[in-house]
Coordinates of C-alpha atoms in Angstrom, one line a residue:
M2 CA 0.0 -0.1 0.0
D3 CA 1.0 3.6 -0.5
E4 CA 1.3 6.2 2.1
G5 CA -2.4 6.9 1.8
G6 CA -3.4 3.3 2.3
T7 CA -4.3 2.7 -1.3
P8 CA -3.3 -0.9 -2.6
L9 CA -0.4 -0.8 -5.0
L10 CA -1.5 -4.2 -6.4
P11 CA -4.9 -5.3 -7.2
D12 CA -6.5 -8.1 -5.1
S13 CA -6.5 -10.4 -8.3
L14 CA -2.7 -10.1 -8.7
V15 CA -2.0 -10.7 -5.1
Y16 CA -4.2 -13.8 -5.3
Q17 CA -2.3 -15.1 -8.3
I18 CA 1.0 -14.6 -6.5
F19 CA -0.3 -16.4 -3.4
L20 CA -1.2 -19.4 -5.5
S21 CA 2.4 -20.0 -6.2
L22 CA 3.3 -20.1 -2.4
G23 CA 2.9 -22.7 0.1
P24 CA 0.6 -22.7 3.0
A25 CA 3.2 -21.4 5.5
D26 CA 4.2 -18.6 3.2
V27 CA 0.6 -17.6 2.6
L28 CA 0.0 -17.3 6.3
A29 CA 3.3 -15.3 6.8
A30 CA 2.4 -12.9 3.9
G31 CA -0.9 -12.4 5.6
L32 CA 0.8 -10.6 8.3
V33 CA 2.0 -7.9 6.2
C34 CA -1.0 -5.7 5.7
R35 CA -4.8 -5.7 5.8
Q36 CA -5.1 -6.3 2.2
W37 CA -2.8 -9.2 2.1
Q38 CA -4.4 -10.6 5.1
A39 CA -7.8 -10.6 3.5
V40 CA -6.5 -12.2 0.4
S41 CA -4.6 -14.9 2.5
R42 CA -7.9 -16.0 3.9
D43 CA -9.7 -16.3 0.4
E44 CA -11.8 -19.5 0.2
F45 CA -10.8 -20.3 -3.4
L46 CA -7.1 -19.9 -2.4
W47 CA -7.4 -22.4 0.4
R48 CA -9.3 -24.8 -1.7
E49 CA -6.5 -24.9 -4.1
Q50 CA -3.8 -25.3 -1.2
F51 CA -6.0 -28.0 0.3
Y52 CA -6.0 -30.2 -2.9
R53 CA -2.4 -29.4 -3.7
Y54 CA -0.9 -30.0 -0.2
Y55 CA -2.9 -33.1 0.8
Q56 CA -3.0 -34.5 -2.8
V57 CA -6.7 -35.1 -2.6
A58 CA -8.5 -36.0 -5.8
R59 CA -10.4 -33.0 -7.0
D60 CA -13.7 -35.0 -7.3
V61 CA -13.7 -35.6 -3.5
P62 CA -15.9 -32.9 -2.0
R63 CA -15.1 -31.0 1.3
H64 CA -16.2 -32.7 4.5
P65 CA -19.9 -32.1 5.1
A66 CA -19.1 -30.7 8.7
A67 CA -16.4 -28.3 7.5
T68 CA -17.2 -24.6 7.7
S69 CA -14.4 -23.3 5.4
W70 CA -11.4 -24.7 3.3
Y71 CA -9.1 -22.8 5.7
E72 CA -10.5 -24.4 8.7
E73 CA -10.5 -27.8 7.0
F74 CA -6.8 -27.4 6.1
R75 CA -6.0 -26.4 9.8
R76 CA -8.0 -29.4 11.0
L77 CA -6.0 -32.0 9.0
Y78 CA -2.8 -30.1 9.9
D79 CA -3.2 -29.3 13.6
T80 CA -5.5 -32.0 15.0
V81 CA -3.7 -35.2 14.0
P82 CA -2.0 -36.9 16.9
C83 CA 1.5 -36.9 15.4
V84 CA 3.7 -35.5 18.3
E85 CA 5.3 -37.9 20.6
V86 CA 4.7 -36.8 24.2
Q87 CA 5.6 -39.8 26.3
T88 CA 7.3 -43.2 26.0
L89 CA 6.2 -46.0 28.5
K90 CA 8.9 -48.6 29.1
E91 CA 7.4 -50.7 31.9
H92 CA 7.0 -53.8 29.7
T93 CA 9.9 -56.1 29.4
D94 CA 9.0 -57.7 26.0
Q95 CA 6.8 -57.1 22.9
V96 CA 3.7 -55.1 23.5
L97 CA 0.9 -56.8 21.5
H98 CA -2.3 -54.9 22.2
L99 CA -3.9 -51.7 23.7
S100 CA -7.4 -51.1 24.7
F101 CA -9.1 -47.8 26.2
S102 CA -11.9 -47.9 28.8
H103 CA -15.0 -46.4 27.5
S104 CA -14.6 -43.4 29.7
G105 CA -11.0 -42.9 28.5
C106 CA -9.8 -42.6 31.9
Q107 CA -7.8 -45.8 31.8
F108 CA -6.2 -48.3 29.3
A109 CA -4.8 -51.7 29.3
S110 CA -1.8 -53.3 27.6
C111 CA -0.9 -56.9 26.9
S112 CA 2.6 -58.1 26.3
K113 CA 4.9 -61.1 25.5
D114 CA 6.2 -60.6 29.0
C115 CA 2.9 -62.3 30.2
T116 CA 1.5 -59.4 32.1
V117 CA -1.5 -57.1 31.5
K118 CA -1.0 -53.5 32.8
I119 CA -3.6 -51.1 33.7
W120 CA -2.7 -47.4 33.3
N121 CA -4.3 -44.1 34.4
N122 CA -4.8 -41.8 31.3
D123 CA -3.9 -38.5 32.8
L124 CA -1.8 -35.7 31.2
V125 CA 1.0 -37.8 32.2
V126 CA 0.4 -41.6 31.9
S127 CA 0.9 -43.6 35.0
L128 CA 0.9 -47.3 35.8
L129 CA -2.0 -48.2 38.1
H130 CA -1.7 -52.1 38.1
S131 CA 0.1 -54.9 36.8
A132 CA -1.1 -58.7 36.7
D133 CA 1.3 -61.4 36.0
M134 CA -0.4 -64.3 34.3
R135 CA 2.5 -66.9 34.4
P136 CA 1.1 -68.6 37.6
Y137 CA -1.9 -69.7 35.4
N138 CA 0.4 -71.5 32.9
W139 CA -0.1 -68.7 30.3
S140 CA 2.8 -68.0 27.8
Y141 CA 1.8 -64.4 27.0
T142 CA -1.3 -62.0 27.1
Q143 CA -2.5 -60.9 23.7
F144 CA -5.8 -59.0 24.0
S145 CA -7.9 -57.1 26.4
Q146 CA -11.2 -55.3 26.4
F147 CA -13.3 -53.2 29.1
N148 CA -16.9 -53.9 29.6
M149 CA -19.6 -51.3 28.9
D150 CA -19.5 -49.8 32.4
D151 CA -15.7 -50.2 32.8
S152 CA -16.1 -52.3 35.9
L153 CA -14.5 -55.6 34.3
L154 CA -11.6 -56.2 32.1
L155 CA -11.5 -59.1 29.7
V156 CA -7.9 -60.4 29.2
S157 CA -7.1 -63.1 26.5
G158 CA -3.9 -65.1 26.6
V159 CA -2.1 -68.1 25.1
F160 CA -1.2 -71.2 27.1
L161 CA 2.3 -72.6 27.4
G162 CA 2.7 -75.5 25.0
P163 CA 4.3 -76.7 21.7
H164 CA 4.8 -74.1 18.9
N165 CA 1.8 -75.4 17.0
S166 CA -0.6 -75.5 20.0
S167 CA -3.6 -73.3 19.7
A168 CA -5.0 -73.4 23.2
G169 CA -5.7 -70.2 25.1
E170 CA -7.7 -68.9 27.9
I171 CA -9.8 -65.7 28.8
A172 CA -9.6 -64.1 32.3
V173 CA -11.9 -61.6 33.8
I174 CA -10.4 -59.1 36.2
S175 CA -12.4 -56.7 38.5
L176 CA -11.3 -53.0 38.1
D177 CA -12.4 -52.2 41.6
T178 CA -10.2 -54.7 43.5
F179 CA -8.0 -56.1 40.6
A180 CA -9.1 -59.6 41.7
L181 CA -9.3 -62.4 39.1
L182 CA -13.0 -63.3 38.9
S183 CA -13.1 -66.1 36.4
R184 CA -11.2 -68.1 33.6
V185 CA -12.6 -69.6 30.6
R186 CA -10.9 -71.8 28.0
N187 CA -10.5 -70.4 24.5
K188 CA -9.5 -72.4 21.4
P189 CA -8.1 -71.4 19.0
Y190 CA -6.6 -68.6 21.2
D191 CA -6.9 -66.1 18.2
V192 CA -10.6 -66.1 18.8
F193 CA -9.5 -63.5 21.4
G194 CA -13.0 -63.2 22.9
C195 CA -15.3 -60.1 23.5
W196 CA -18.0 -58.8 25.7
L197 CA -21.6 -59.3 24.6
T198 CA -23.2 -57.7 27.7
E199 CA -21.9 -56.0 30.7
T200 CA -21.5 -59.4 32.5
S201 CA -21.5 -62.0 29.6
L202 CA -18.4 -62.7 27.3
I203 CA -17.9 -64.9 24.2
S204 CA -15.3 -67.6 23.8
G205 CA -14.5 -70.2 21.3
N206 CA -13.8 -73.9 21.1
L207 CA -12.6 -76.0 18.2
H208 CA -13.6 -79.7 17.4
R209 CA -11.6 -81.6 14.8
I210 CA -13.8 -83.8 12.4
G211 CA -11.2 -84.8 9.8
D212 CA -7.7 -83.9 8.8
I213 CA -8.8 -80.4 7.4
T214 CA -12.4 -80.3 8.5
S215 CA -13.5 -79.0 11.9
C216 CA -16.2 -77.1 13.7
S217 CA -16.0 -74.1 15.7
V218 CA -18.4 -73.6 18.7
L219 CA -18.8 -70.1 20.2
W220 CA -20.0 -69.9 23.8
L221 CA -21.6 -67.3 26.0
N222 CA -20.0 -67.2 29.4
N223 CA -21.0 -65.5 32.7
A224 CA -18.2 -63.4 33.9
F225 CA -19.1 -64.4 37.5
Q226 CA -18.8 -68.3 37.5
D227 CA -19.0 -68.7 41.3
V228 CA -22.7 -69.7 41.0
E229 CA -23.4 -72.6 43.3
S230 CA -26.8 -73.9 42.0
E231 CA -26.6 -76.5 39.4
N232 CA -29.8 -75.3 37.8
V233 CA -28.3 -71.8 36.9
N234 CA -26.2 -71.5 33.6
V235 CA -22.9 -70.0 33.6
V236 CA -22.2 -71.0 29.9
K237 CA -24.4 -71.4 26.8
R238 CA -23.7 -72.4 23.4
L239 CA -24.3 -69.7 20.8
F240 CA -23.3 -71.1 17.4
K241 CA -21.7 -74.1 15.9
I242 CA -20.2 -73.4 12.6
Q243 CA -18.5 -75.9 10.1
N244 CA -14.9 -75.2 9.0
L245 CA -13.4 -76.5 5.6
N246 CA -9.9 -76.6 4.4
A247 CA -8.2 -76.2 7.9
S248 CA -10.0 -72.8 8.4
T249 CA -11.2 -71.6 11.6
I250 CA -13.2 -68.8 13.2
R251 CA -10.9 -66.0 14.7
T252 CA -11.0 -62.5 15.9
V253 CA -14.7 -62.4 17.2
M254 CA -16.3 -59.0 17.6
V255 CA -19.8 -57.6 18.5
A256 CA -21.3 -54.9 16.3
D257 CA -24.3 -53.2 17.8
C258 CA -26.3 -51.8 14.7
S259 CA -29.2 -50.8 16.8
R260 CA -27.6 -47.8 18.2
F261 CA -26.3 -46.3 14.8
D262 CA -27.9 -45.2 11.6
S263 CA -25.3 -46.3 9.1
P264 CA -22.6 -48.4 10.6
D265 CA -19.6 -49.3 8.4
L266 CA -17.3 -52.2 8.0
L267 CA -13.8 -51.4 6.8
L268 CA -11.8 -53.9 4.8
D269 CA -8.2 -53.8 3.7
V270 CA -7.0 -55.9 0.8
G271 CA -3.6 -56.0 -0.6
G272 CA -2.3 -55.8 -4.2
P273 CA -3.7 -53.5 -7.0
A274 CA -4.7 -56.5 -9.0
A275 CA -6.9 -58.0 -6.4
P276 CA -10.6 -58.4 -7.4
S277 CA -13.3 -56.5 -5.6
C278 CA -14.6 -57.6 -2.4
Q279 CA -17.8 -59.9 -2.8
V280 CA -20.6 -60.1 -0.4
F281 CA -22.8 -63.3 -0.3
D282 CA -26.1 -63.3 1.5
L283 CA -26.6 -66.8 2.8
G284 CA -30.2 -66.5 3.9
S285 CA -32.7 -69.1 2.8
D286 CA -35.4 -68.1 0.2
G287 CA -37.8 -70.8 1.3
D288 CA -38.4 -72.3 -2.0
D289 CA -36.6 -75.5 -1.7
E290 CA -38.1 -78.3 -3.8
A291 CA -37.0 -81.1 -1.2
P292 CA -36.0 -81.2 2.5
A293 CA -32.3 -80.4 2.8
P294 CA -31.4 -83.7 4.4
A295 CA -32.9 -85.7 1.6
R296 CA -31.1 -83.4 -1.0
A297 CA -27.8 -83.8 0.9
K298 CA -28.0 -87.7 1.0
E299 CA -29.0 -87.7 -2.7
G300 CA -26.1 -85.4 -3.6
L301 CA -23.6 -87.5 -1.5
R302 CA -24.8 -90.7 -3.1
R303 CA -24.3 -89.3 -6.8
F304 CA -20.9 -87.9 -5.7
L305 CA -19.6 -91.2 -4.5
D306 CA -21.1 -93.2 -7.4
D307 CA -19.3 -90.7 -9.8
I308 CA -16.0 -91.4 -7.9
L309 CA -16.5 -95.2 -8.1
D310 CA -17.4 -95.1 -11.8
G311 CA -14.4 -93.0 -12.5
R312 CA -16.5 -89.9 -13.8
V313 CA -14.5 -87.5 -11.4
Q314 CA -11.5 -86.2 -13.5
P315 CA -8.9 -85.5 -12.5
P316 CA -8.9 -87.6 -9.6
L317 CA -9.5 -85.7 -6.2
S318 CA -6.7 -85.6 -3.6
E319 CA -7.5 -86.9 -0.1
N320 CA -8.0 -83.3 1.2
A321 CA -10.4 -82.4 -1.8
L322 CA -12.2 -85.5 -1.3
E323 CA -12.6 -84.8 2.5
T324 CA -13.8 -81.2 1.8
R325 CA -16.4 -82.1 -0.8
V326 CA -17.9 -84.9 1.4
A327 CA -18.0 -82.5 4.4
E328 CA -19.8 -79.9 2.2
L329 CA -22.4 -82.5 1.1
L330 CA -22.9 -83.9 4.6
A331 CA -23.4 -80.3 6.1
Q332 CA -26.1 -79.4 3.4
G333 CA -28.6 -81.5 5.4
R334 CA -27.2 -80.6 9.0
T335 CA -27.0 -76.8 8.7
R336 CA -29.8 -74.6 10.1
P337 CA -30.8 -71.5 7.9
P338 CA -30.6 -68.1 9.4
E339 CA -33.6 -67.2 11.6
P340 CA -35.6 -64.2 10.5
V341 CA -36.0 -61.4 12.9
A342 CA -38.6 -58.4 13.0
G343 CA -37.4 -54.9 13.7
G344 CA -34.3 -52.9 12.9
G345 CA -32.4 -53.2 16.2
R346 CA -29.7 -55.9 15.6
K347 CA -26.4 -57.0 17.0
Y348 CA -23.9 -59.0 14.8
L349 CA -21.0 -61.2 15.5
V350 CA -18.2 -60.3 13.1
F351 CA -15.3 -62.5 12.7
T352 CA -12.6 -63.8 10.3
T353 CA -13.0 -67.1 8.6
G354 CA -12.3 -68.7 5.3
C355 CA -13.2 -71.6 2.9
L356 CA -10.1 -72.2 0.7
T357 CA -7.2 -72.2 3.0
Y358 CA -6.0 -71.9 6.6
S359 CA -5.3 -68.2 6.2
P360 CA -8.4 -66.1 7.0
H361 CA -9.6 -64.5 3.8
Q362 CA -13.3 -63.9 4.6
I363 CA -15.4 -61.9 7.0
G364 CA -18.4 -64.0 8.5
I365 CA -21.5 -62.1 9.9
K366 CA -24.0 -63.7 12.2
Q367 CA -26.9 -62.1 13.8
I368 CA -27.3 -62.4 17.5
L369 CA -31.1 -63.0 18.4
P370 CA -32.6 -61.4 21.5
H371 CA -32.9 -64.8 23.4
Q372 CA -29.1 -65.5 22.9
M373 CA -28.1 -62.4 24.8
T374 CA -28.2 -64.2 28.2
T375 CA -27.1 -67.6 29.5
A376 CA -30.6 -67.9 31.0
G377 CA -32.6 -71.0 29.7
P378 CA -32.1 -74.7 29.6
V379 CA -29.1 -75.9 31.7
L380 CA -26.1 -77.2 29.6
G381 CA -26.7 -80.6 28.3
E382 CA -30.5 -80.3 27.7
E383 CA -30.1 -79.2 24.1
R384 CA -27.9 -82.0 23.0
G385 CA -30.3 -82.7 20.1
A386 CA -29.1 -79.5 18.6
D387 CA -25.7 -80.7 18.2
E388 CA -26.8 -82.6 15.0
F389 CA -26.9 -79.1 13.2
F390 CA -24.6 -76.6 12.1
D391 CA -25.6 -72.8 12.2
S392 CA -25.4 -71.0 8.9
L393 CA -23.8 -67.5 8.4
D394 CA -26.0 -64.7 7.5
H395 CA -23.3 -63.0 5.4
V396 CA -19.9 -63.6 4.1
I397 CA -17.5 -61.0 2.7
D398 CA -14.7 -62.4 0.6
V399 CA -11.7 -60.0 0.6
H400 CA -9.4 -62.2 -1.6
G401 CA -6.6 -61.7 0.7
H402 CA -4.9 -62.7 4.0
V403 CA -6.9 -60.9 6.7
I404 CA -4.4 -59.7 9.3
G405 CA -6.5 -57.2 11.2
M406 CA -10.0 -56.0 12.1
G407 CA -11.4 -53.3 14.5
L408 CA -14.7 -51.6 15.3
S409 CA -15.1 -47.8 15.1
P410 CA -17.1 -45.8 17.6
D411 CA -20.1 -45.9 15.3
H412 CA -19.4 -49.6 15.1
S413 CA -17.7 -49.8 11.8
G414 CA -15.1 -52.6 11.4
A415 CA -11.7 -52.5 10.0
V416 CA -9.9 -55.4 8.4
V417 CA -6.3 -55.7 7.0
A418 CA -5.3 -58.2 4.4
D419 CA -2.3 -59.0 2.1
P420 CA -2.7 -61.0 -1.0
M421 CA -2.6 -64.9 -0.8
Q422 CA -1.0 -65.0 -4.2
P423 CA 2.8 -65.3 -4.5
P424 CA 5.0 -63.5 -3.6
P425 CA 4.0 -64.0 0.1
I426 CA 6.1 -61.1 1.5
A427 CA 6.6 -57.3 1.0
E428 CA 3.1 -56.8 -0.3
E429 CA 1.1 -53.7 0.0
I430 CA -1.6 -53.5 2.7
D431 CA -5.1 -51.9 1.9
L432 CA -8.0 -50.7 4.0
H433 CA -11.6 -51.0 2.7
V434 CA -14.9 -49.8 4.2
F435 CA -18.2 -51.7 4.3
D436 CA -21.6 -50.7 5.4
L437 CA -23.0 -53.2 7.9
K438 CA -26.6 -52.4 7.1
T439 CA -26.3 -52.7 3.3
M440 CA -23.3 -55.0 3.3
R441 CA -21.8 -52.9 0.5
E442 CA -18.4 -51.4 0.0
V443 CA -18.6 -47.6 0.5
K444 CA -15.0 -46.4 0.6
R445 CA -12.1 -46.9 -1.9
A446 CA -9.0 -48.5 -0.5
L447 CA -6.4 -46.8 1.6
R448 CA -2.7 -47.8 1.1
A449 CA 0.5 -46.6 2.8
H450 CA 2.3 -49.5 4.3
R451 CA 3.7 -53.1 3.6
A452 CA 3.6 -56.6 5.1
Y453 CA 6.6 -58.8 5.5
T454 CA 5.4 -61.9 7.2
P455 CA 4.8 -64.9 5.0
N456 CA 1.2 -66.0 4.8
D457 CA 1.7 -69.3 6.5
E458 CA 3.0 -67.6 9.7
C459 CA 0.7 -66.0 12.4
F460 CA 0.6 -62.2 12.5
F461 CA -2.2 -59.8 13.6
I462 CA -2.4 -56.0 13.7
F463 CA -5.0 -54.3 15.9
L464 CA -6.6 -51.2 14.1
D465 CA -8.6 -48.3 15.7
V466 CA -11.1 -45.8 14.2
S467 CA -12.1 -42.5 15.7
R468 CA -14.7 -40.0 14.4
D469 CA -12.4 -38.6 11.7
F470 CA -9.4 -41.0 11.5
V471 CA -8.3 -44.5 11.0
A472 CA -5.0 -45.6 12.6
S473 CA -3.1 -48.8 11.9
G474 CA 0.3 -50.4 12.9
A475 CA 2.6 -52.0 10.4
E476 CA 5.6 -54.3 10.2
D477 CA 7.7 -51.3 8.6
R478 CA 8.1 -50.0 12.1
H479 CA 5.6 -47.3 11.8
G480 CA 2.1 -46.5 12.8
Y481 CA -0.2 -44.8 10.2
I482 CA -3.0 -42.3 10.4
W483 CA -5.5 -41.7 7.6
D484 CA -8.5 -39.4 7.2
R485 CA -11.8 -41.3 7.0
H486 CA -13.4 -38.8 4.6
Y487 CA -10.5 -37.9 2.2
N488 CA -8.9 -41.4 2.3
I489 CA -5.3 -39.8 2.6
C490 CA -2.4 -40.8 4.8
L491 CA -1.7 -37.8 7.3
A492 CA 1.1 -39.2 9.5
K493 CA 3.6 -41.8 10.1
L494 CA 4.5 -42.6 13.7
R495 CA 8.1 -43.9 14.2
H496 CA 9.0 -47.1 16.4
E497 CA 12.1 -49.1 16.5
D498 CA 10.2 -52.4 15.7
V499 CA 7.0 -53.7 14.4
V500 CA 4.0 -51.7 15.6
N501 CA 1.3 -54.2 16.7
S502 CA -1.7 -52.1 18.0
V503 CA -2.9 -48.5 18.0
A504 CA -5.7 -47.0 20.1
F505 CA -7.4 -43.6 20.1
S506 CA -8.8 -42.1 23.4
P507 CA -12.6 -42.4 23.2
R508 CA -12.9 -38.9 24.8
E509 CA -10.4 -37.1 22.5
Q510 CA -9.3 -38.3 19.2
E511 CA -6.2 -36.0 19.4
L512 CA -4.6 -38.6 21.7
L513 CA -3.3 -41.8 20.1
L514 CA -1.2 -44.7 21.7
T515 CA 0.9 -47.1 19.8
A516 CA 2.4 -50.4 20.9
S517 CA 5.5 -52.1 19.4
D518 CA 7.7 -55.1 19.5
D519 CA 10.4 -52.7 20.8
A520 CA 8.6 -53.2 24.2
T521 CA 7.4 -49.5 24.4
I522 CA 4.1 -47.8 24.3
K523 CA 4.1 -44.3 22.9
A524 CA 1.5 -41.5 23.5
W525 CA 1.1 -39.2 20.6
R526 CA -0.9 -35.8 20.7
S527 CA -1.9 -33.3 18.2
P528 CA 0.2 -30.0 17.6
H529 CA -3.0 -28.1 18.7
T530 CA -3.1 -30.0 22.1
V531 CA 0.7 -29.8 22.6
R532 CA 0.5 -26.0 22.2
A533 CA -2.3 -25.8 24.6
L534 CA -0.6 -27.9 27.3
Q535 CA 2.7 -26.0 26.9
A536 CA 1.2 -22.4 27.0
P537 CA 2.1 -20.4 29.9
R538 CA -0.7 -20.1 32.2
P539 CA -1.4 -16.8 33.9
R540 CA -0.5 -16.9 37.7
P541 CA -3.5 -16.2 40.0
R542 CA -3.4 -12.9 41.5
S543 CA -3.6 -12.6 45.3
F544 CA -6.6 -10.9 46.8
F545 CA -4.4 -8.0 48.1
S546 CA -3.0 -7.2 44.6
W547 CA -6.5 -7.4 43.0
F548 CA -7.9 -5.2 45.7
A549 CA -5.1 -2.6 45.4
S550 CA -5.6 -2.3 41.6
Q551 CA -9.4 -1.7 42.3
R552 CA -8.7 1.3 44.6
R553 CA -6.5 3.1 42.0

């Protein structure tokens, strides 16, 4: 401006100059004068800065809740928890899992050192309690979950045993006294277990039928198993599901669709050439021409006749023959899904498969109202039901090795997968989003990190989802944060080894915890929160100094 305050350059020219600057330079230039300050807040200018800086596709609209492009730019830049504020080193071995209480006041961590630790989530995190599970013949703790009122903690662990053992156990700990209330067998251990109600939890058991055929049984257990009456259930069978080709049910979670309008399921599949995810609705249409047992017997008879007459070419291997016979036998022993009136639903969501030991599908099974409690006939009075398998309501085939799944605050789920096709290592990891009510994919894949574990080895990453962000660990020694709306990677969080688990605070998404094989837990806060915590606070004035200033 000249001495009279008249701009020397028109706004349009200043705007064109600012377009060539980066965000920090635009903000700095805005401090020069009122004209430049006004241009530096121009909505069109910040729209261009936003798409260019974050490399968002131009066809992606602004977030519906955003008030301006400038504020949206600042949200992604200033509220992402990417500043390390504390490192916790109390664990002595790999830290495998983190979970927050629903209030956000506490969190728990599980580790290969066979302890579960409970922490106070204050401005400075402090250790509240540590429980050693080695006296119970545990090898390590692997998963934990707080119940809805934060009075109980579910802890899942792995038994000591041979390398190929799949036996585990679930323990329930009181958060008032830290006493161990109950222990429940859990097989395979990577079912993990979860809460269905405030006092009821789900566990698993595995029964072998053949070399590669088995059935998984999911049980509902009372958290308080000191009931003396023999007529009161402390455990009840929920579902019995057939497994083929050495697959099993794992990573069981409960999604409450009755509380949300549009819950999502997030799926992550590796490899750019992987086919799109397929959803299969397995409900019965009720138009069968003959009863299922009769059709199954007829189908099995024809199949065996074809084998004996040499009409099956090429000849089937023993495993393929076992799988085909198991499928035909199950056709007459599988119950169709039960219809339920009303929109309030809870679902079991878990990983499974049908082609290989590696989980490559997501199974979804509705939980009926009468299944929400252990009340009913005592165990053993329903043995006639053992003649049947339970069918799944939906199956989502992700065409990849599922290595992670998590539910968001609005009960979305997240699944991570790498391809089952060679090569088995160093493959991209993608994240996909599914709507649990429509069972349709609603988001394109997110990609930022890689997997290095071969598909025939056990590996699992625990994800977390907040209102605006998705976070994941990775084998490349980083945690990652994406924006849910724009599908872009916003931050990489450095560790010295594999990052196994991430967890957002439920009361403030600007706080994130990461757990790693380097035996540490790191707390990360947003730049906005760090500045607020570090800002000098005015010292309170004494009454006498205040009173003296009022008399002047």
